[in-house]
Coordinates of C-alpha atoms in Angstrom, one line a residue:
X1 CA 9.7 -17.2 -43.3
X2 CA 10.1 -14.1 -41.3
X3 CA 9.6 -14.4 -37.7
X4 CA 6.7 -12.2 -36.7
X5 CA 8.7 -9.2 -34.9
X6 CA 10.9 -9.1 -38.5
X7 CA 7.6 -9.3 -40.3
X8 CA 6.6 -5.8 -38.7
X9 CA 10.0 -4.2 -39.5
X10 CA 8.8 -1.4 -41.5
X11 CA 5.2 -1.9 -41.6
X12 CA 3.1 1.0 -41.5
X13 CA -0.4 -0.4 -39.0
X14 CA -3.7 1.0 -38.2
X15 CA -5.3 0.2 -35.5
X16 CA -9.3 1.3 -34.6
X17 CA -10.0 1.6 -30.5
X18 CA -6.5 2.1 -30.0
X19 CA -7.5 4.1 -26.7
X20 CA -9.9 1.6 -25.6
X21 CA -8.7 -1.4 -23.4
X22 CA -7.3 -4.2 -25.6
X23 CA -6.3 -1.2 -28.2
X24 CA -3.5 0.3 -25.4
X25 CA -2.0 -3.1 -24.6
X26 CA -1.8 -3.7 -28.6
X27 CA -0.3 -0.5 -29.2
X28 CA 2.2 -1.1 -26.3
X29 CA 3.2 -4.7 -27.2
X30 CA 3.5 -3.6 -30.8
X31 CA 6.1 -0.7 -29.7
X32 CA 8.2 -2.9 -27.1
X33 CA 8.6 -6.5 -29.1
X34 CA 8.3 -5.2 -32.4
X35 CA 10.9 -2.1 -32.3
X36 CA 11.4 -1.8 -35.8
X37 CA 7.5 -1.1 -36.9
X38 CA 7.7 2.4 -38.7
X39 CA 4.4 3.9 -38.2
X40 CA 0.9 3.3 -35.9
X41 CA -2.0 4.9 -37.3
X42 CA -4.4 5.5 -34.4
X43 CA -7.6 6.3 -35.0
X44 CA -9.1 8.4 -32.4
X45 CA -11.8 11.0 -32.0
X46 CA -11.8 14.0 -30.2
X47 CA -13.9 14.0 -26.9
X48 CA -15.0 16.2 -23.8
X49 CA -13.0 19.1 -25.1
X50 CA -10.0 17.5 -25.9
X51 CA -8.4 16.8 -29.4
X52 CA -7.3 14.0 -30.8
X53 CA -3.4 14.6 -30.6
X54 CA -4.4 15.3 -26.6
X55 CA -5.9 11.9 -26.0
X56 CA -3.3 10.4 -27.7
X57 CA -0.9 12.0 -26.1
X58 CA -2.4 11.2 -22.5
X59 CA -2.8 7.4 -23.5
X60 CA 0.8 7.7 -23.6
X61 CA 2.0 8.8 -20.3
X62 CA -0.2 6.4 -18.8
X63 CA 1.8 3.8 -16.9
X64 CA 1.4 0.6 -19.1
X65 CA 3.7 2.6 -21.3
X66 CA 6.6 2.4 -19.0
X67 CA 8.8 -0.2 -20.1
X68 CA 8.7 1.0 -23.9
X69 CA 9.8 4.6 -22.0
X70 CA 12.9 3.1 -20.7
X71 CA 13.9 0.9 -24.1
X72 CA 13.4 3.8 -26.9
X73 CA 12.3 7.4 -24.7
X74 CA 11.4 8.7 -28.2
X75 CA 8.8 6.3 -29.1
X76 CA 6.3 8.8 -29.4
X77 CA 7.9 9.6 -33.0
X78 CA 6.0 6.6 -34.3
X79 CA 2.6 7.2 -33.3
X80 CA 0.4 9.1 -35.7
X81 CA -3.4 10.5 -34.2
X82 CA -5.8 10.8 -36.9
X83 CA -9.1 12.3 -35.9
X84 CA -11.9 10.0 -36.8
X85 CA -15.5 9.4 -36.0
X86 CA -17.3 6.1 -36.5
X87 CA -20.1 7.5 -36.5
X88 CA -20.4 9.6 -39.4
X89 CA -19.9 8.8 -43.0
X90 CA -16.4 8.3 -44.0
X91 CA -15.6 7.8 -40.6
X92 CA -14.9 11.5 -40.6
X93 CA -11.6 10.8 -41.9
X94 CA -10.0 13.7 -43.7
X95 CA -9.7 13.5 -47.9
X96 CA -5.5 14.3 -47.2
X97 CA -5.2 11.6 -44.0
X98 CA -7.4 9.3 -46.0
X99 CA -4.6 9.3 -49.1
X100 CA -2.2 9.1 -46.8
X101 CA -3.8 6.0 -45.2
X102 CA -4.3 4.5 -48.3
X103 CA -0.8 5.2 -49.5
X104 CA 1.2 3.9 -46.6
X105 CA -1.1 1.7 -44.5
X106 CA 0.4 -2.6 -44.6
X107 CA -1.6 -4.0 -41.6
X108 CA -5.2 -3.2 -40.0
X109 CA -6.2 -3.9 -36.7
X110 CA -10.1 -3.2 -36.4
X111 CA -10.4 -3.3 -32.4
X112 CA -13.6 -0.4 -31.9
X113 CA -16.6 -1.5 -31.1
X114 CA -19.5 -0.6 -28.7
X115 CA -19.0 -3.4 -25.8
X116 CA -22.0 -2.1 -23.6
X117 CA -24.8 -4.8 -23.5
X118 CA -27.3 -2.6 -23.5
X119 CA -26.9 -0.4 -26.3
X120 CA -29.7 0.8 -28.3
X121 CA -29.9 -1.2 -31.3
X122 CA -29.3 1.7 -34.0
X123 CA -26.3 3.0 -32.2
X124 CA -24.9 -0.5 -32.2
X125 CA -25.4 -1.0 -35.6
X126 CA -23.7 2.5 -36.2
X127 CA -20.3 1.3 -34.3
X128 CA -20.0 -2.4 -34.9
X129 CA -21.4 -2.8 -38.4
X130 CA -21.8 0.3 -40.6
X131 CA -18.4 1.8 -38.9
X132 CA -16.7 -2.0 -40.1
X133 CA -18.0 -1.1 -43.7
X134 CA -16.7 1.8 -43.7
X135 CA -13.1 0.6 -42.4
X136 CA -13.4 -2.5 -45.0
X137 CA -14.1 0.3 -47.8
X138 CA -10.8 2.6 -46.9
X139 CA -9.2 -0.9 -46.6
X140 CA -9.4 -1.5 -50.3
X141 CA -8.3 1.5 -51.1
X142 CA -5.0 0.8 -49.7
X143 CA -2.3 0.0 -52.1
X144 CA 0.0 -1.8 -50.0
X145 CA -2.1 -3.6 -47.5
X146 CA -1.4 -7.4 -46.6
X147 CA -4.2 -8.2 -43.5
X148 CA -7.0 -6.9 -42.4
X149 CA -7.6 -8.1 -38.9
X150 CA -11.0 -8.0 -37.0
X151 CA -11.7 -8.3 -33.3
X152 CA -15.0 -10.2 -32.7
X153 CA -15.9 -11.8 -29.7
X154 CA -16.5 -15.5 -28.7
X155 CA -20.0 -14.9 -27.9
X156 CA -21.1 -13.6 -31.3
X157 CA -22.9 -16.7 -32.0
X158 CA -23.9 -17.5 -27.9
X159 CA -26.9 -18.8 -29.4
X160 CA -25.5 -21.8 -30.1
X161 CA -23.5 -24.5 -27.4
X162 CA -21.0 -25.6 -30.0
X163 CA -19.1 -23.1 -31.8
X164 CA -16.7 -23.8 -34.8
X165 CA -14.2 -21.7 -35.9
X166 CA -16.5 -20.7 -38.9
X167 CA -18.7 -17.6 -39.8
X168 CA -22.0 -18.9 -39.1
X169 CA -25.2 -17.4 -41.5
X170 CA -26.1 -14.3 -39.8
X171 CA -29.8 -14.0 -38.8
X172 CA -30.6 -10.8 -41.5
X173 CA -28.7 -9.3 -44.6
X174 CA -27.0 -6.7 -43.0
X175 CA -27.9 -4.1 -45.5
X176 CA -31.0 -4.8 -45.1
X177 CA -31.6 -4.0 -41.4
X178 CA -29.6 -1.2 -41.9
X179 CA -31.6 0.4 -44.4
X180 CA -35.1 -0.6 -42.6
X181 CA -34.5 1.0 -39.0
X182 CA -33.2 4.1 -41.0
X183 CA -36.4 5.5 -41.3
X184 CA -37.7 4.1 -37.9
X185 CA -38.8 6.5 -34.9
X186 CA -36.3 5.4 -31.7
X187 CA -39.8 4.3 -30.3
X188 CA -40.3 1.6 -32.6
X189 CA -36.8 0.5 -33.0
X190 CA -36.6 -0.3 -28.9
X191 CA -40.1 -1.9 -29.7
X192 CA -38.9 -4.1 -32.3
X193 CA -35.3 -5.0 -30.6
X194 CA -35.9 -8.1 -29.1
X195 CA -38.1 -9.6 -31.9
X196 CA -35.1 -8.7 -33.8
X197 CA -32.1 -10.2 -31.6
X198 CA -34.1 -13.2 -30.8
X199 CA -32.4 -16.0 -28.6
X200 CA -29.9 -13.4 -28.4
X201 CA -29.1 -12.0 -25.0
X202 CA -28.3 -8.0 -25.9
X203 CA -27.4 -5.9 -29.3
X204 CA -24.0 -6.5 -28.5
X205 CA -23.6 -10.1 -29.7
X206 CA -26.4 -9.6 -32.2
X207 CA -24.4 -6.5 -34.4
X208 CA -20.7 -8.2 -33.5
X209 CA -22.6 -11.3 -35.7
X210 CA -23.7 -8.6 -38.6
X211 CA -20.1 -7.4 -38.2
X212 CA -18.6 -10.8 -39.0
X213 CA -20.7 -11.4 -42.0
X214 CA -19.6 -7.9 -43.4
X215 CA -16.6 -8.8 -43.0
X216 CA -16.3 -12.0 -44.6
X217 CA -18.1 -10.4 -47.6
X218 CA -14.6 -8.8 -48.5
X219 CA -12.5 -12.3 -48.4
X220 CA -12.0 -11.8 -52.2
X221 CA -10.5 -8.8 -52.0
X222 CA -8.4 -8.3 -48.7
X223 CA -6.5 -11.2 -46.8
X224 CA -9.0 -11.3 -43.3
X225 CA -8.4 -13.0 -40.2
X226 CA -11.4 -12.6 -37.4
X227 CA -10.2 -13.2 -33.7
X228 CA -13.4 -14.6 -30.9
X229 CA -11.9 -13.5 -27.9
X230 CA -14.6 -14.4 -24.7
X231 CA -14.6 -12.4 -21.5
X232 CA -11.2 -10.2 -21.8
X233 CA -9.7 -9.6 -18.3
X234 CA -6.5 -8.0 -16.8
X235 CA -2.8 -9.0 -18.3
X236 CA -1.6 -12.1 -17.3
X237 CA 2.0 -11.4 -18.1
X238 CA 2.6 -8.4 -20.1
X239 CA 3.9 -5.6 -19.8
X240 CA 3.2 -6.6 -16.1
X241 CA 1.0 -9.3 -14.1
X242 CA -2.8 -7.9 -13.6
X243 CA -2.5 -4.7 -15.6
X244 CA -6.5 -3.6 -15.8
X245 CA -7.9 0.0 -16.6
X246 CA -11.8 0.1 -16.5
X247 CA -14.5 -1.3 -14.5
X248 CA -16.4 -3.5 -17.4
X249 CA -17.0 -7.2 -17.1
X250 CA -16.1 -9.5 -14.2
X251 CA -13.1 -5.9 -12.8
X252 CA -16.2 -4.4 -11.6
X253 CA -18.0 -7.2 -10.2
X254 CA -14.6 -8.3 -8.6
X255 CA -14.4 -4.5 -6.9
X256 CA -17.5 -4.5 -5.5
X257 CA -16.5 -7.9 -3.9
X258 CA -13.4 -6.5 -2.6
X259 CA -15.1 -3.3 -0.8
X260 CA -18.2 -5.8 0.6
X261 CA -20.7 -4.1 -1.5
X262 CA -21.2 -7.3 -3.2
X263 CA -22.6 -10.0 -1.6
X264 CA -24.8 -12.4 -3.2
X265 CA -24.3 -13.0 -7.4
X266 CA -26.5 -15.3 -9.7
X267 CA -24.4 -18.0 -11.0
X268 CA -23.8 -21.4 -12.1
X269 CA -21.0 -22.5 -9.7
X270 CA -20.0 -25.6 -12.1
X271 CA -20.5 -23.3 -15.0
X272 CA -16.8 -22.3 -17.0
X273 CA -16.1 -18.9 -16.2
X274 CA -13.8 -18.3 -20.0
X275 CA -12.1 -15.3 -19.0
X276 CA -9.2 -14.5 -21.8
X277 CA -6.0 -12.3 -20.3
X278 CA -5.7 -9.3 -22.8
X279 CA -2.1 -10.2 -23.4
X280 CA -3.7 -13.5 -24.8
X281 CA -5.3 -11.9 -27.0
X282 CA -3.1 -9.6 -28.3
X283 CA -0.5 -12.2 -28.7
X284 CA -2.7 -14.2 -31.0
X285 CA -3.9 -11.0 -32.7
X286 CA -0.7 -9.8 -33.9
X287 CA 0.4 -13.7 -34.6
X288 CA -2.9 -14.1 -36.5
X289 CA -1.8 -10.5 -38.7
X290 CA 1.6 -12.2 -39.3
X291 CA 0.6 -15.7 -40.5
X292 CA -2.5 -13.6 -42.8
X293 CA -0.4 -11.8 -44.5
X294 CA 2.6 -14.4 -45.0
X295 CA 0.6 -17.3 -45.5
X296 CA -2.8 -15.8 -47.1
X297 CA -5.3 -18.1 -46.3
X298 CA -7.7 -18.4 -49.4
X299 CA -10.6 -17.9 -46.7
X300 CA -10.8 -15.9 -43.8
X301 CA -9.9 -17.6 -40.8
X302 CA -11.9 -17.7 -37.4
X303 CA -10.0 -18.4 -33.8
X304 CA -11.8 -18.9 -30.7
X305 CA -9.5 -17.3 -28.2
X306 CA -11.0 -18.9 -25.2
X307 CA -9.7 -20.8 -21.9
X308 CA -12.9 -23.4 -21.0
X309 CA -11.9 -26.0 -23.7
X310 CA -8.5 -25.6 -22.4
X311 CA -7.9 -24.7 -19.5
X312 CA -11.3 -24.4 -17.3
X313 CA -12.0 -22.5 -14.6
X314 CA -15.2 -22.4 -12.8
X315 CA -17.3 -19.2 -11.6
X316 CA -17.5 -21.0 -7.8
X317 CA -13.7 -21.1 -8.0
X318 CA -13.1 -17.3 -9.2
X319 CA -15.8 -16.2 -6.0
X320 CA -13.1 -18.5 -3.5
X321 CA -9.9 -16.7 -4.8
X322 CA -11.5 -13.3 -5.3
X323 CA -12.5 -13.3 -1.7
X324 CA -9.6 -14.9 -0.5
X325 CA -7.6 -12.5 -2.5
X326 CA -9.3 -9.9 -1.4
X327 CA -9.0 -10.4 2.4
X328 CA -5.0 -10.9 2.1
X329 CA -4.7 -7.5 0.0
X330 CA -7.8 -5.3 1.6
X331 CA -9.0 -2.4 -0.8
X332 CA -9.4 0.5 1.1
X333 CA -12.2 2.3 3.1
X334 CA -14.4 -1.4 2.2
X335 CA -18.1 -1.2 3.4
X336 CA -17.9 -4.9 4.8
X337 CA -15.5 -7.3 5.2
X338 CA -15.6 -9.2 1.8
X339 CA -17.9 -11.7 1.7
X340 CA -19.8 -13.5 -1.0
X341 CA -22.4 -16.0 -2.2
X342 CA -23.3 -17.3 -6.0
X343 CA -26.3 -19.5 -6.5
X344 CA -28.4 -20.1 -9.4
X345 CA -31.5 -20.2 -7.2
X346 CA -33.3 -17.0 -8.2
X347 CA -35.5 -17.0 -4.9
X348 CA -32.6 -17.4 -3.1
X349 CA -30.9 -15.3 -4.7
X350 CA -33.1 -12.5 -4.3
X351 CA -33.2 -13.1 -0.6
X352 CA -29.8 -12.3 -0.2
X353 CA -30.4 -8.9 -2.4
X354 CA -32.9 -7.8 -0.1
X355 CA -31.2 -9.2 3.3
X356 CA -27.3 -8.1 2.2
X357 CA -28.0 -5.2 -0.2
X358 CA -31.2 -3.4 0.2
X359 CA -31.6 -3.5 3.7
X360 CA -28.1 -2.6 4.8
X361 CA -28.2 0.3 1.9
X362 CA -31.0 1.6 3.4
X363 CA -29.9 1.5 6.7
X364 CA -26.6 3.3 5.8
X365 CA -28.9 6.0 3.5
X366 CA -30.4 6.5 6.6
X367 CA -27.8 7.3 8.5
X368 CA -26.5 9.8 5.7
X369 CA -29.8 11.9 5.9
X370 CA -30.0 11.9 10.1
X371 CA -26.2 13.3 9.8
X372 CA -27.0 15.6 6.8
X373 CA -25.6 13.9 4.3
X374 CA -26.9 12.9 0.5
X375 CA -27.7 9.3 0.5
X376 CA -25.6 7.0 -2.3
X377 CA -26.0 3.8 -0.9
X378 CA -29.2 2.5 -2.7
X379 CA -28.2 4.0 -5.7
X380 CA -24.9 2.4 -6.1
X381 CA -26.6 -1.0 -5.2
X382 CA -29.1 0.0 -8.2
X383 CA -26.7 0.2 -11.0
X384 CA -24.5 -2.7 -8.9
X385 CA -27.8 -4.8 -10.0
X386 CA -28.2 -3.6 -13.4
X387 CA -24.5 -4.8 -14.1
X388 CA -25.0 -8.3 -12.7
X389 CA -28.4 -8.8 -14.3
X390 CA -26.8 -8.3 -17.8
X391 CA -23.9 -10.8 -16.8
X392 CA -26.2 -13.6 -15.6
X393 CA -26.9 -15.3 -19.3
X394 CA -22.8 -15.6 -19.4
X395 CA -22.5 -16.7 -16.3
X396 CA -25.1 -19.2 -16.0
X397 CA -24.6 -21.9 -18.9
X398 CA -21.4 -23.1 -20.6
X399 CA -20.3 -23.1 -24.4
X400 CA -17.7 -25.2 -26.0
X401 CA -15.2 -23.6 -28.2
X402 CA -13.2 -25.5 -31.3
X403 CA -10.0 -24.1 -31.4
X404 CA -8.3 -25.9 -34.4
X405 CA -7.1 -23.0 -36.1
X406 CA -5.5 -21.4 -32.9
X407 CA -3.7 -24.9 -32.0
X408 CA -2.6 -24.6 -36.4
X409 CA -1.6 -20.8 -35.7
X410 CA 0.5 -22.1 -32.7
X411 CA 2.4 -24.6 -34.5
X412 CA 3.4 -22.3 -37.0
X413 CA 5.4 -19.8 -34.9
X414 CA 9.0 -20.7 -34.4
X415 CA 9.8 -21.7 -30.7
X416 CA 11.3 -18.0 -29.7
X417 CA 7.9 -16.3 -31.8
X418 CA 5.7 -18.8 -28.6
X419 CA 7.8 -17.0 -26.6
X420 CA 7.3 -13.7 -27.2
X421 CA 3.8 -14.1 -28.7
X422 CA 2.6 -16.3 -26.0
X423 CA -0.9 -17.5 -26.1
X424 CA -1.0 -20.7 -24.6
X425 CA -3.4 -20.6 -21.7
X426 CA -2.7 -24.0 -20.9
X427 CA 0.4 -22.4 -19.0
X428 CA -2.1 -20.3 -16.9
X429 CA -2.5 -21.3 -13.5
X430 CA -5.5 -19.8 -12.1
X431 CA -5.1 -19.0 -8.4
X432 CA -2.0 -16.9 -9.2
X433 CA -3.5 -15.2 -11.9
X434 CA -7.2 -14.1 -9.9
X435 CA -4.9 -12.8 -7.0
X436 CA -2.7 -10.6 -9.6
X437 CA -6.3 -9.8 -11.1
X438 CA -7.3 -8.4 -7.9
X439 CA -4.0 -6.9 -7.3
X440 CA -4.3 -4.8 -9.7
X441 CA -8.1 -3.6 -9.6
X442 CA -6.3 -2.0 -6.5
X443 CA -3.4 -0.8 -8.2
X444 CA -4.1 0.6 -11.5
X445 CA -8.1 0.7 -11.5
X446 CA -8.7 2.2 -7.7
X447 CA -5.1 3.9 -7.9
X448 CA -5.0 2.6 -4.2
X449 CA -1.4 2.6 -2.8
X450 CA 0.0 -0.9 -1.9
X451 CA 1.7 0.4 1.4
X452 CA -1.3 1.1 3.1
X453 CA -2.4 -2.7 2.5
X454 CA -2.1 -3.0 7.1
X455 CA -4.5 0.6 7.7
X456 CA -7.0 -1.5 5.0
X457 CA -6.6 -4.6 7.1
X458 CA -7.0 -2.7 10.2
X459 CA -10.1 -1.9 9.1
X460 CA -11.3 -4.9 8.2
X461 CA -10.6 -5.9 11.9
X462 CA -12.9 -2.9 12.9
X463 CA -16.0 -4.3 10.6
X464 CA -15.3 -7.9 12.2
X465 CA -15.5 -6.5 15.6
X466 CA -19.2 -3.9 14.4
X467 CA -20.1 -7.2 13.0
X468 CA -19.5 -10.0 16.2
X469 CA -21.1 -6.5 18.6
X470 CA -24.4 -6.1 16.2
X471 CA -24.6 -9.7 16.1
X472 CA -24.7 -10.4 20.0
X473 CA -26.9 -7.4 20.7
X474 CA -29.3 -8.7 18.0
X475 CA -28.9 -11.8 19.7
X476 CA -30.1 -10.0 23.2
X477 CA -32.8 -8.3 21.5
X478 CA -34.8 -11.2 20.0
X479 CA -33.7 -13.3 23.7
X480 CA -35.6 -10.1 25.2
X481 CA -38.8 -9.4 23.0
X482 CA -39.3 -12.9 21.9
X483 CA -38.4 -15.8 24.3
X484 CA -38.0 -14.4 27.4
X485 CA -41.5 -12.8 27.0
X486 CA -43.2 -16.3 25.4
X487 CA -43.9 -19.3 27.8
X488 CA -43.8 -22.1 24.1
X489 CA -40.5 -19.7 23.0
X490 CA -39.1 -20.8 26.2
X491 CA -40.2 -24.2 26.1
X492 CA -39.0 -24.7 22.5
X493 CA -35.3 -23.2 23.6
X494 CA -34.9 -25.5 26.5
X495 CA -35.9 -28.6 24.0
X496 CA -33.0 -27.4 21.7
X497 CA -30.2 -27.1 24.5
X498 CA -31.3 -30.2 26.2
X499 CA -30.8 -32.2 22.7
X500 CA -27.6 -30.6 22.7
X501 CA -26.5 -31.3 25.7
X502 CA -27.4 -35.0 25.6
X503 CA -25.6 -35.4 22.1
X504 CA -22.3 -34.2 23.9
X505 CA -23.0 -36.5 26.8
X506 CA -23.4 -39.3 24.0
X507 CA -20.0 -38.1 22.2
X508 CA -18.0 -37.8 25.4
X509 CA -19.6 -41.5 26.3
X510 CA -18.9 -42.5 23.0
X511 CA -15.3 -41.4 23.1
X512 CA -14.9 -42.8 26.8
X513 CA -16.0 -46.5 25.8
X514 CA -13.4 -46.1 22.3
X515 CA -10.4 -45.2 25.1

């Protein structure tokens, strides 16, 4: 059998999202360990005034693109734009790139998707189901196409603790749904949502559920393969530790930590935080495309590409090494010095909101208007909230994974493919990983330079030192206006330093005696 880099040789791939997160590091690790793949398909749309070949071009100059520069400067010459929209019928795919898609396509990599929480239910249904019909109908049009691979995610079926490696019964007939709201006023649609999603948190996981039955509908006709990533974070190896680009899921959250906007987060400490490195995920993608196509499965196989069952991490450990992380390798300009508390006490909870986010962001507002400035404050805190509320149902309860078919995938690949293909977590150590997570939210996210790492910790020494001052004149101030103006304050003062003072006495007797 062909190891999975030879498999490629010569393959002509498609790949959806290709400009999204997971799609870039895809497209890279395709170009740099499989050097011999002929063609990449990327379907992209043109957006804000740029085409398609100008977005694809700009993905690559970025910088994750830098070590497939140095090994093969022409790599460019394999890349193929095709202007697509998901949205429309055909996904706006031209009748002449559609042939040719059809006529040279061996490998599909379906990574698009909507991946906001809150999307309106028909638009979801628009990107992550009737846009994977769509795909799955120009699929088995192609002559010469051996796997069709989908990216779901682990939390697809987060209405359940235990989850198999198995398409679960989806909670409507797809087509069904699809052709009821498409007569529906917006109005009635929102109305109807969450009688529709059920015990389901948002329309994400509810239409990535549709989207796994569709796909499973075609098993007969196209070798599938459906990878569960859970919460995808930065790289953990490849092309280079920490590599992030966006501000979705837990980068976000982790930013606003690092500039002490962040403060208080509701959480389960004990509960499994399941982030999944992107290179993780990639690896088993393109290892899962190999062994479909090889091997064809008679079914479509499911893998859970999650850490908790593996290798767990907690969320009360990420919020230690974040911080910690955070204070050795200051982000720059920070609001506070970072500084933060999960609980899974709503009351609580909401009493650090109001005490270390609302208050302070009004203060600072405030100030802004006296000096003739527009406030911001209050309004980053506002959509700093609305993030963290639609995190809390994943970061509050645990799920366990089966992973079966990941651990059979694993065993397959010869000892060089686990190499290069790596997607054993169980070799992840945490600490190291969170502090190149964090590292990189500076680096590649906040394009902050790493050189001026001592002026950022400089300044964290400065909002220490406003901190200790505010603190001891506060101190002053309720010592002036309180006790020394109240005879019971006073009294009630002089009973707390006296019990102090005679439980020193008692230690320093105590200690004497033991001498």
């Amino acid at each position: 059998t062909a190891s999975v880099a030879q498999f490629y040789a010569g393959k002509s791939v498609l790949i959806t999202g290709a400009t999204g997160f997971m799609g870039k590091v895809l497209v890279e690790k395709l170009l740099r360990c499989c050097p011999q793949v002929r063609t990449l398909y990327l379907l992209v749309r043109p957006k804000a005034g740029q085409s398609t070949q100008q977005r694809v071009s700009d993905m690559m100059a970025c910088k994750l693109f830098e070590r497939v520069r140095e090994d093969d400067p022409d790599f460019r010459r394999k890349i193929v734009g095709v202007s697509s929209e998901l949205t429309q019928p055909g996904l706006a795919i031209s009748p002449q790139d559609a042939q040719t898609l059809a006529r040279r396509v061996n490998v599909v990599f379906h990574c698009a998707a909507t991946i906001r929480f809150d999307e309106p239910l028909k638009h979801a249904l628009q990107l992550n189901v009737m846009a994977t019909q769509q795909l799955l109908s120009l699929a088995k049009r192609m002559h010469h196409l051996e796997a069709f691979i989908h990216v779901s995610t682990a939390y697809a079926n987060c209405n359940r603790r235990h989850i198999d490696e198995v398409i679960y019964p989806p909670p409507v007939e797809p087509r069904k749904l699809i052709e009821s709201l498409e007569w529906m006023d917006d109005g009635i649609v929102r109305d109807i949502t969450p009688r529709l999603i059920g015990d389901r948190p948002n329309t994400y996981t509810y239409t990535k559920a549709l989207a796994e039955f569709v796909v499973q509908q075609e098993q007969d006709r196209l070798n599938i393969a459906i990878i569960r990533p859970s919460i995808v974070g930065a790289s953990w190896q490849e092309p280079f530790p920490g590599w992030i680009d966006n501000f979705n899921g837990p980068s976000g959250v982790f930013i606003a930590a690092g500039k002490g906007i962040l403060r208080t987060m509701r959480a389960n400490n004990d509960a499994v935080a399941d982030l999944i490195p992107v290179d993780v995920v990639i690896n088993l993608t393109l290892a899962a495309g190999w062994y479909t196509a090889v091997h064809r499965p008679k079914t479509a196989l499911v893998y859970n590409c999650t850490t908790g069952g593996i290798n767990p991490f907690h969320w009360g450990e990420i919020e230690h090494h974040v911080i910690s992380s955070f204070k050795r390798n200051p982000l720059e300009q920070a609001f506070r010095r970072p500084n933060a508390n999960i609980t899974s006490n709503y009351l609580i909870n909401q009493y650090w909101i109001l005490v270390s986010h609302k208050l302070p962001a009004f203060i600072y507002d405030l100030f802004l208007r006296l000096s003739g400035q527009k406030p911001q404050m209050m309004r980053i805190f506002n959509r700093l909230h609305k993030a963290i509320g639609l995190l809390e149902y994943f970061s509050s309860q645990d799920w366990e994974w089966n992973s079966e078919n990941l651990s059979m995938l694993m065993s397959q690949l010869t000892p060089e493919d686990r190499k290069t293909f790596n997607f054993d977590v169980r070799q992840l150590n945490w600490p190291e990983y969170i502090e190149n997570y964090c590292i990189g939210t500076k680096k590649y996210v906040l394009n902050e330079d790493m050189s001026d790492i001592p002026a950022a910790r400089q300044h964290l020494r400065k909002l220490r030192n406003i901190r200790y001052t505010f603190n001891t004149l506060l101190v002053v101030f309720i010592w002036r206006v309180f006790i020394a103006r109240s005879q019971m304050a006073r009294n009630i003062w002089y009973f707390v330093v006296s019990l102090c003072f005679k439980f020193l006495s008692y230690f320093r007797a105590s200690s004497t005696l033991t001498n």
